[in-house]
XYZ file of C-alpha atoms in Angstrom:
577
model
C -5.677 22.438 38.450
C -2.421 22.337 36.491
C -3.456 19.162 34.645
C -6.857 20.676 33.865
C -5.288 23.832 32.452
C -2.739 21.932 30.343
C -5.344 19.487 29.058
C -7.601 22.349 27.970
C -5.009 24.438 26.174
C -2.851 21.644 24.721
C -5.776 19.866 23.067
C -5.368 21.763 19.739
C -1.720 20.630 19.563
C -2.222 16.874 19.780
C -0.496 16.194 16.437
C 2.805 18.009 17.180
C 2.777 16.510 20.690
C 2.338 13.000 19.232
C 5.232 13.607 16.827
C 7.300 14.989 19.705
C 6.665 11.875 21.819
C 7.636 9.650 18.887
C 10.894 11.553 18.359
C 11.676 11.399 22.082
C 11.010 7.650 22.052
C 13.380 7.139 19.131
C 16.167 9.269 20.582
C 15.826 7.583 24.003
C 15.989 4.120 22.396
C 19.111 5.220 20.539
C 20.635 6.495 23.778
C 19.883 3.179 25.488
C 21.323 1.160 22.621
C 24.721 2.899 22.658
C 26.066 1.272 25.886
C 25.189 -2.182 24.532
C 27.139 -1.444 21.342
C 30.012 -0.160 23.449
C 29.995 -3.384 25.511
C 30.144 -5.495 22.328
C 33.112 -3.477 21.020
C 35.000 -3.904 24.320
C 34.282 -7.614 24.764
C 34.472 -8.755 21.135
C 36.770 -6.151 19.630
C 39.150 -4.602 22.155
C 39.691 -7.687 24.330
C 40.133 -10.003 21.310
C 42.069 -7.425 19.248
C 39.591 -7.594 16.349
C 40.039 -4.225 14.573
C 37.498 -5.012 11.873
C 34.817 -5.663 14.529
C 35.666 -2.368 16.227
C 35.414 -0.420 12.936
C 32.139 -2.019 11.854
C 30.394 -1.602 15.207
C 31.950 1.869 15.569
C 30.184 2.828 12.327
C 26.920 1.528 13.758
C 27.490 3.626 16.899
C 28.063 6.736 14.780
C 24.862 6.102 12.815
C 22.877 5.562 16.036
C 24.389 8.727 17.536
C 23.429 10.781 14.455
C 19.878 9.416 14.619
C 19.766 10.335 18.307
C 20.915 13.914 17.581
C 18.413 14.401 14.732
C 15.518 13.073 16.822
C 16.540 15.209 19.780
C 16.703 18.374 17.643
C 13.253 17.629 16.202
C 11.788 16.939 19.646
C 13.186 20.181 21.102
C 11.912 22.129 18.070
C 8.340 20.860 18.377
C 8.469 21.114 22.171
C 9.569 24.756 22.110
C 6.923 25.702 19.530
C 4.149 23.928 21.422
C 5.160 25.416 24.793
C 5.311 28.915 23.274
C 1.883 28.407 21.704
C 0.552 27.267 25.091
C 1.873 30.422 26.778
C 0.405 32.591 24.033
C -3.031 30.949 24.271
C -3.203 31.082 28.086
C -2.080 34.736 28.145
C -4.685 35.538 25.509
C -7.396 33.742 27.481
C -6.500 35.578 30.700
C -6.392 38.924 28.867
C -9.785 38.311 27.235
C -11.282 37.335 30.588
C -9.874 40.415 32.328
C -11.220 42.628 29.526
C -14.704 41.243 30.225
C -14.456 42.081 33.947
C -16.426 44.917 35.432
C -14.875 47.344 37.896
C -16.017 44.986 40.667
C -13.896 42.015 39.501
C -10.866 44.175 38.708
C -11.044 45.584 42.233
C -11.448 42.088 43.673
C -8.157 40.836 42.181
C -6.274 44.125 42.011
C -4.363 45.372 38.972
C -0.877 44.293 40.220
C -2.059 40.725 40.831
C -3.745 40.525 37.426
C -0.532 41.720 35.761
C 1.520 39.112 37.656
C -0.913 36.331 36.771
C -0.902 37.283 33.086
C 2.885 37.485 32.817
C 4.922 35.712 35.498
C 2.408 32.980 36.351
C 1.791 32.065 32.705
C 5.557 32.082 32.119
C 6.022 29.472 34.872
C 3.392 27.216 33.270
C 5.018 27.659 29.856
C 8.448 26.762 31.253
C 7.028 23.634 32.875
C 5.485 22.577 29.553
C 8.798 23.171 27.759
C 10.729 21.133 30.311
C 8.107 18.379 30.129
C 8.391 18.147 26.358
C 12.189 18.217 26.317
C 13.037 16.234 29.480
C 10.110 14.563 31.182
C 8.819 12.655 28.145
C 12.135 10.827 27.763
C 12.873 10.403 31.495
C 10.437 7.526 32.260
C 11.347 5.767 29.002
C 15.047 6.002 29.845
C 14.510 4.918 33.442
C 12.400 1.852 32.586
C 14.551 0.963 29.573
C 17.739 1.341 31.589
C 16.432 -0.942 34.345
C 15.333 -3.619 31.837
C 18.665 -3.560 29.978
C 20.640 -3.544 33.249
C 18.706 -6.614 34.394
C 19.532 -8.244 31.064
C 23.243 -7.671 31.649
C 23.482 -8.965 35.225
C 20.590 -9.715 37.573
C 22.552 -9.961 40.866
C 24.298 -6.642 40.287
C 20.909 -5.044 39.561
C 20.145 -5.343 43.265
C 21.918 -1.983 43.613
C 19.064 -0.428 41.624
C 16.537 -1.786 44.127
C 18.147 0.418 46.776
C 19.019 3.447 44.634
C 15.752 4.222 42.819
C 13.392 4.079 45.875
C 15.873 6.130 47.940
C 15.943 8.870 45.302
C 12.146 8.793 45.017
C 11.618 9.209 48.765
C 14.146 12.069 49.034
C 12.641 13.968 46.103
C 9.077 13.486 47.387
C 9.906 14.830 50.849
C 11.559 17.939 49.413
C 8.799 18.638 46.856
C 6.076 18.398 49.521
C 7.716 21.265 51.410
C 8.244 23.349 48.267
C 4.611 23.854 47.298
C 3.479 26.148 50.176
C 6.735 28.101 49.855
C 6.101 28.774 46.166
C 2.546 29.985 46.911
C 3.877 32.425 49.507
C 6.542 33.581 47.060
C 3.950 34.421 44.368
C 1.879 36.385 46.907
C 4.967 38.360 47.932
C 5.727 39.004 44.262
C 2.222 40.489 43.956
C 3.018 42.748 46.913
C 6.267 43.986 45.367
C 4.433 44.755 42.112
C 1.681 46.594 43.980
C 4.067 48.726 46.044
C 6.239 49.528 43.023
C 3.200 50.429 40.919
C 1.857 52.729 43.640
C 5.210 54.462 44.009
C 5.654 55.015 40.293
C 2.087 56.266 39.841
C 2.141 58.415 42.993
C 5.648 59.779 42.527
C 4.483 63.405 42.619
C 2.519 62.890 45.826
C 5.517 61.205 47.458
C 7.749 64.152 46.552
C 5.149 66.716 47.586
C 4.876 65.216 51.075
C 8.603 64.372 51.260
C 7.805 60.726 52.000
C 10.755 59.305 50.068
C 12.273 57.590 53.106
C 8.936 56.091 54.179
C 8.283 54.699 50.690
C 11.823 53.343 50.503
C 11.174 51.490 53.762
C 7.904 50.118 52.368
C 9.638 48.827 49.274
C 12.571 47.472 51.283
C 10.182 45.532 53.513
C 8.249 44.070 50.561
C 11.498 43.291 48.771
C 13.022 41.730 51.905
C 9.928 39.537 52.414
C 10.209 38.275 48.833
C 13.960 37.757 49.233
C 13.529 35.787 52.472
C 10.920 33.533 50.908
C 13.075 33.081 47.799
C 16.038 32.121 50.012
C 13.965 29.550 51.888
C 12.843 28.074 48.588
C 16.348 28.249 47.126
C 17.883 26.548 50.160
C 15.418 23.705 49.857
C 16.069 23.406 46.127
C 19.823 23.487 46.721
C 19.437 20.521 49.048
C 18.020 18.381 46.254
C 21.098 18.174 44.033
C 23.563 17.153 46.784
C 21.140 14.423 47.867
C 20.807 13.141 44.304
C 24.528 13.360 43.539
C 25.512 11.667 46.812
C 23.170 8.802 46.005
C 24.564 8.606 42.471
C 28.184 8.500 43.610
C 27.528 5.914 46.320
C 25.652 3.723 43.861
C 28.504 4.000 41.316
C 31.006 2.896 43.983
C 28.742 -0.023 44.897
C 28.430 -1.121 41.252
C 32.192 -0.976 40.674
C 32.870 -2.853 43.943
C 30.375 -5.660 43.360
C 31.041 -5.692 39.603
C 34.761 -6.230 40.196
C 33.946 -9.285 42.307
C 31.596 -10.561 39.576
C 34.318 -10.178 36.948
C 36.857 -11.843 39.198
C 34.537 -14.829 39.657
C 33.902 -15.040 35.900
C 30.222 -14.190 36.175
C 30.514 -10.935 34.237
C 32.616 -9.401 31.455
C 34.365 -6.020 31.529
C 32.229 -4.674 28.684
C 29.063 -5.650 30.559
C 30.270 -3.782 33.662
C 30.978 -0.696 31.548
C 27.526 -0.936 29.980
C 25.943 -1.496 33.413
C 27.624 1.675 34.722
C 26.310 3.565 31.694
C 22.782 2.264 32.311
C 23.066 3.191 35.965
C 24.040 6.725 35.003
C 21.164 6.880 32.507
C 18.727 5.682 35.160
C 20.045 8.223 37.643
C 20.044 10.953 34.981
C 16.409 10.204 34.237
C 15.664 10.493 37.962
C 17.584 13.776 38.044
C 15.566 15.047 35.093
C 12.417 14.046 36.933
C 13.828 15.814 39.997
C 14.362 18.979 38.000
C 10.758 18.739 36.823
C 9.506 18.163 40.343
C 11.304 21.333 41.391
C 9.221 23.268 38.858
C 5.904 21.488 39.368
C 4.970 22.998 42.779
C 5.448 26.563 41.547
C 3.669 25.812 38.281
C 0.759 24.285 40.222
C 0.411 27.423 42.316
C 0.603 29.589 39.204
C -1.978 27.416 37.425
C -4.363 27.802 40.360
C -3.968 31.586 40.246
C -4.467 31.688 36.466
C -7.450 29.338 36.624
C -8.972 31.487 39.361
C -9.084 34.377 36.892
C -10.403 32.183 34.071
C -13.134 30.740 36.315
C -14.317 34.160 37.489
C -17.337 35.372 35.573
C -18.002 39.053 35.106
C -20.924 40.513 36.998
C -21.706 42.388 33.758
C -22.991 39.564 31.572
C -23.427 40.138 27.798
C -27.041 39.612 26.698
C -27.880 36.229 25.198
C -30.238 37.822 22.631
C -28.881 41.380 22.294
C -30.835 44.289 20.879
C -28.851 45.400 17.822
C -30.774 48.535 16.912
C -32.125 51.465 18.908
C -34.308 54.361 17.889
C -31.217 56.528 18.428
C -33.055 59.305 20.237
C -30.799 59.232 23.280
C -33.547 58.958 25.892
C -32.051 57.838 29.236
C -34.089 56.658 32.202
C -33.266 55.052 35.548
C -36.166 53.498 37.442
C -35.731 52.799 41.156
C -32.052 52.127 40.472
C -29.772 50.867 43.204
C -26.289 49.446 43.585
C -24.673 47.530 46.412
C -21.109 46.211 46.499
C -20.827 42.512 47.439
C -20.729 42.131 51.200
C -21.479 45.824 51.872
C -23.846 46.602 54.730
C -25.436 49.566 52.959
C -26.081 50.147 49.237
C -24.204 52.935 47.473
C -27.351 53.932 45.577
C -30.963 53.247 46.417
C -34.282 54.209 44.835
C -32.788 56.403 42.101
C -35.255 57.784 39.564
C -33.766 59.819 36.738
C -34.939 60.918 33.296
C -32.617 62.623 30.798
C -34.010 63.649 27.416
C -32.387 64.669 24.129
C -31.724 68.392 23.845
C -31.579 68.775 27.617
C -28.761 68.968 30.144
C -29.251 67.029 33.352
C -26.849 67.725 36.194
C -26.063 65.597 39.248
C -24.583 67.175 42.343
C -23.996 66.016 45.880
C -21.458 65.750 48.629
C -18.372 63.559 48.331
C -19.292 59.866 48.539
C -22.951 60.398 47.674
C -22.733 57.996 44.701
C -22.541 60.382 41.745
C -19.822 58.534 39.813
C -21.411 55.176 40.595
C -24.689 56.460 39.161
C -23.046 57.373 35.845
C -21.187 54.051 35.758
C -24.512 52.173 35.605
C -25.343 53.615 32.179
C -22.387 52.239 30.115
C -22.445 49.085 32.295
C -19.158 49.561 34.084
C -21.195 47.615 36.626
C -24.848 46.562 36.608
C -27.515 47.937 38.893
C -28.380 45.513 41.671
C -31.863 47.021 41.929
C -34.210 48.632 39.431
C -33.552 49.254 35.736
C -31.401 51.479 33.531
C -32.950 52.084 30.118
C -31.685 53.686 26.923
C -34.450 54.490 24.419
C -36.776 52.298 26.464
C -34.485 49.229 26.320
C -32.687 47.962 29.436
C -28.946 48.462 28.961
C -28.389 44.826 29.981
C -30.194 43.778 26.774
C -28.340 46.117 24.400
C -25.458 44.803 22.314
C -22.233 46.047 24.027
C -20.831 47.602 20.828
C -24.110 49.425 20.205
C -24.239 50.666 23.801
C -20.652 51.938 23.470
C -21.607 53.884 20.335
C -24.715 55.294 21.986
C -23.214 56.314 25.331
C -20.025 58.357 25.610
C -18.420 58.653 29.060
C -15.740 61.116 30.087
C -14.489 59.586 33.363
C -13.560 61.477 36.494
C -9.930 60.441 36.065
C -9.255 60.766 32.323
C -6.808 58.191 31.023
C -4.797 58.567 27.825
C -3.000 55.685 26.139
C 0.584 55.632 24.938
C 0.605 56.792 21.315
C -0.185 60.134 19.734
C -2.868 62.765 20.128
C -4.568 61.400 17.001
C -4.583 57.742 18.116
C -6.124 58.738 21.436
C -8.815 60.878 19.804
C -9.699 58.107 17.351
C -10.076 55.567 20.163
C -13.873 55.607 19.901
C -14.048 56.295 16.152
C -11.095 54.903 14.151
C -12.536 56.309 10.900
C -12.560 59.940 12.054
C -10.830 62.404 9.700
C -8.241 64.966 10.760
C -10.851 67.685 10.219
C -13.183 65.972 12.687
C -10.353 65.680 15.209
C -9.560 69.382 14.968
C -13.271 70.210 15.300
C -13.487 68.140 18.488
C -10.351 69.821 19.836
C -11.874 73.224 19.020
C -14.997 72.453 21.042
C -12.935 70.988 23.909
C -10.780 74.143 24.033
C -7.724 72.036 23.241
C -6.954 73.201 19.705
C -4.549 75.939 20.804
C -2.216 73.802 22.862
C -2.305 70.853 20.395
C -1.485 73.133 17.440
C 1.518 74.468 19.386
C 2.938 70.989 19.842
C 5.804 70.217 17.477
C 3.940 67.499 15.520
C 0.349 68.591 16.129
C -1.980 65.594 16.007
C 1.017 63.280 15.677
C 2.630 64.538 18.878
C 3.433 61.690 21.288
C 1.354 61.002 24.385
C 2.947 59.054 27.227
C 1.152 56.219 28.990
C -1.581 57.696 31.144
C -1.035 61.107 29.546
C 1.679 61.969 32.035
C 3.435 64.322 29.597
C 0.477 66.745 29.529
C -1.117 68.697 32.361
C -4.275 67.632 34.201
C -6.375 70.254 32.423
C -4.984 69.280 29.017
C -5.649 65.629 29.790
C -9.274 66.415 30.668
C -9.786 68.405 27.473
C -8.291 65.644 25.329
C -10.595 63.117 27.034
C -13.588 65.349 26.273
C -12.447 65.707 22.649
C -12.104 61.906 22.397
C -15.751 61.492 23.378
C -16.832 64.257 20.984
C -15.124 62.436 18.112
C -17.232 59.389 18.976
C -20.428 61.493 18.542
C -22.699 59.424 20.834
C -26.360 60.126 21.499
C -25.813 60.370 25.261
C -22.911 62.282 26.820
C -21.881 61.521 30.400
C -19.428 63.967 31.998
C -18.177 62.694 35.355
C -16.723 65.799 37.005
C -14.802 66.351 33.770
C -14.196 70.089 34.234
C -12.578 70.078 37.680
C -9.036 70.755 36.403
C -10.072 73.717 34.226
C -9.916 77.362 35.175
C -13.209 79.234 35.265
C -12.674 80.995 31.913
C -11.840 77.745 30.093
C -14.709 75.994 31.898
C -17.184 78.647 30.738
C -15.891 78.643 27.135
C -15.966 74.847 27.020
C -19.520 74.614 28.337
C -20.692 77.211 25.821
C -19.082 75.343 22.919
C -20.423 72.015 24.236
C -23.887 73.475 24.404
C -23.801 74.158 20.654
C -22.146 70.832 19.760
C -24.491 68.673 21.878
C -27.676 70.699 21.341
C -29.610 67.654 20.091
C -27.965 65.069 22.355
C -28.685 63.997 25.916
C -26.142 65.433 28.343
C -25.647 64.322 31.940
C -23.064 66.224 33.982
C -21.678 65.300 37.382
C -19.871 68.253 38.908
C -18.713 69.709 42.200
C -18.742 73.289 40.966
C -22.117 74.939 41.175
C -21.113 77.331 38.376
C -20.734 74.369 36.036
C -24.269 73.033 36.490
C -26.427 75.982 37.594
C -27.760 76.550 34.048
C -28.739 72.896 33.554
C -32.350 72.148 32.581
C -32.650 69.775 35.504
C -30.495 69.342 38.595
C -30.595 66.156 40.665
C -29.307 66.371 44.234
C -27.863 63.213 45.784
C -27.257 62.642 49.475
C -26.026 59.317 50.867
C -27.100 57.478 47.714
C -30.637 58.906 47.580
C -32.236 61.571 45.438
C -33.212 64.375 47.807
C -34.121 67.007 45.250
C -34.909 67.564 41.562
C -35.464 70.880 39.833
C -33.839 73.966 38.383
C -31.250 76.048 40.214
C -33.844 78.597 41.370
C -36.335 75.945 42.482
C -33.764 74.027 44.494
C -32.373 77.193 46.094
C -35.868 77.976 47.268
C -36.916 74.665 48.776
C -33.963 72.227 49.041
C -31.725 72.677 52.045
C -29.046 70.191 50.866
C -28.588 71.963 47.553
C -28.646 75.345 49.245
C -25.839 74.311 51.599
C -23.704 73.127 48.664
C -24.278 76.364 46.742
C -23.588 78.689 49.675
C -20.377 76.814 50.440
C -19.108 78.073 47.061
C -21.037 81.269 46.324
C -22.456 84.202 48.227
C -26.203 84.782 48.436
C -25.969 87.457 45.756
C -23.929 85.248 43.405
C -26.273 82.326 43.962
C -29.284 84.480 43.099
């Protein structure tokens, strides 16, 4: 999976990678040539006392060293740029894929896991690419070149390499095989820490209200301890690798000096050759150590690549149309025919056999007990998820065939939990219509009964809004969300219990102003309050995902027991009449 991901996203950077490999080849060849030059200086210059030879070959060594430095700088430069570009491209691809997900796929992965995959997991892949470009490309060249040059210096002494290199390879392989499952467990525990922390930050008020600070601290401590334990297991295994490598290196150096001394004593080898052989041995071992360092990163990067690729390979259940309809009659006629929705693997559908017609100039209300499928019903219209049965049509065209941008302009949804983005009041209101003027923003705020509190803010429309709108009250957040949809001026307005945080006076004033503003549009309101929807042209009663009644308030009070129970749970008989 890691190779597949790297091959896909490194393909556009073949030229800088080729140049990088060439520079690494040149700098590695220069590194390998230096011990040979040093051996010549010792044997032909130092031993014989030839100063001129030392100076001339010393100049060559300086030139080779400068070439090595320049090539190394160039290789690191191109490697860092290419690795950064890889991280950018993979993050962008994951973000684009997540943006295409419906609520079903987001729920399947979970927001904390998606955040971890987009940030930490991609970072691990990027680091592996950087280390590969800067270390791993030169390691095999140095290892093979060092072995060849060592054999050229003294074949009998090279028998030490026959024992050293396989021993290092076996030790590294055994350790790496145990690392991979540990890294996977560590990433899962990192997801858990992110999830718990996110819940505690988001639900801080609830935690304080129920005085559950100690319980939440224990939850976080447990998640944190699990991650720490797994990190320690991984760290202990990683810590074992360097002592093994260094012990092998030191033992091999002792063996080379021991046997090399005997070779020199017998006249089969010169001192300069032994010095060069030791240098080549260190270069061979260093290349193995570089490979070891890479192998330490590979298991974690493989796990991260699998997690990233899992997101990239997941297709949204809401598929864009292949031949989209780019123009509607713009009348705002909404119809659902025998609509149904079932979550994957669920025993029972959330919605079944839904028939609904909402016309321009009319207000259609949906009411029902908690869990009856009201919000799910509204979510089918803007394609937050697609109906698994039946059809949803806007102006006679199935929503699955409408161009997404056109559908977004036609249908405006005020969700049950209004969300505001970090920025200002103005940037949030212009979210659906970037070209809206200040006058249009104030008009939308006027209708949404939000003008008073926005005008009292120090900077008015330019007043800051925190992420999620946490620096304004729930009622203010709802009114700003309503104003944001009004600025968009769609043909169909969907209000998903969007008045629940308002007091009755503000609710009444807002509905009256909305009535004038949306007089020619199609309005669908989901509400729990009977007072909010009793004047609707048509009321649809849902119960356990089915339509059990359609009519006006008076008609349903007369002949629909479900609706009557809902009304009388909130109003007296006299108020209901």
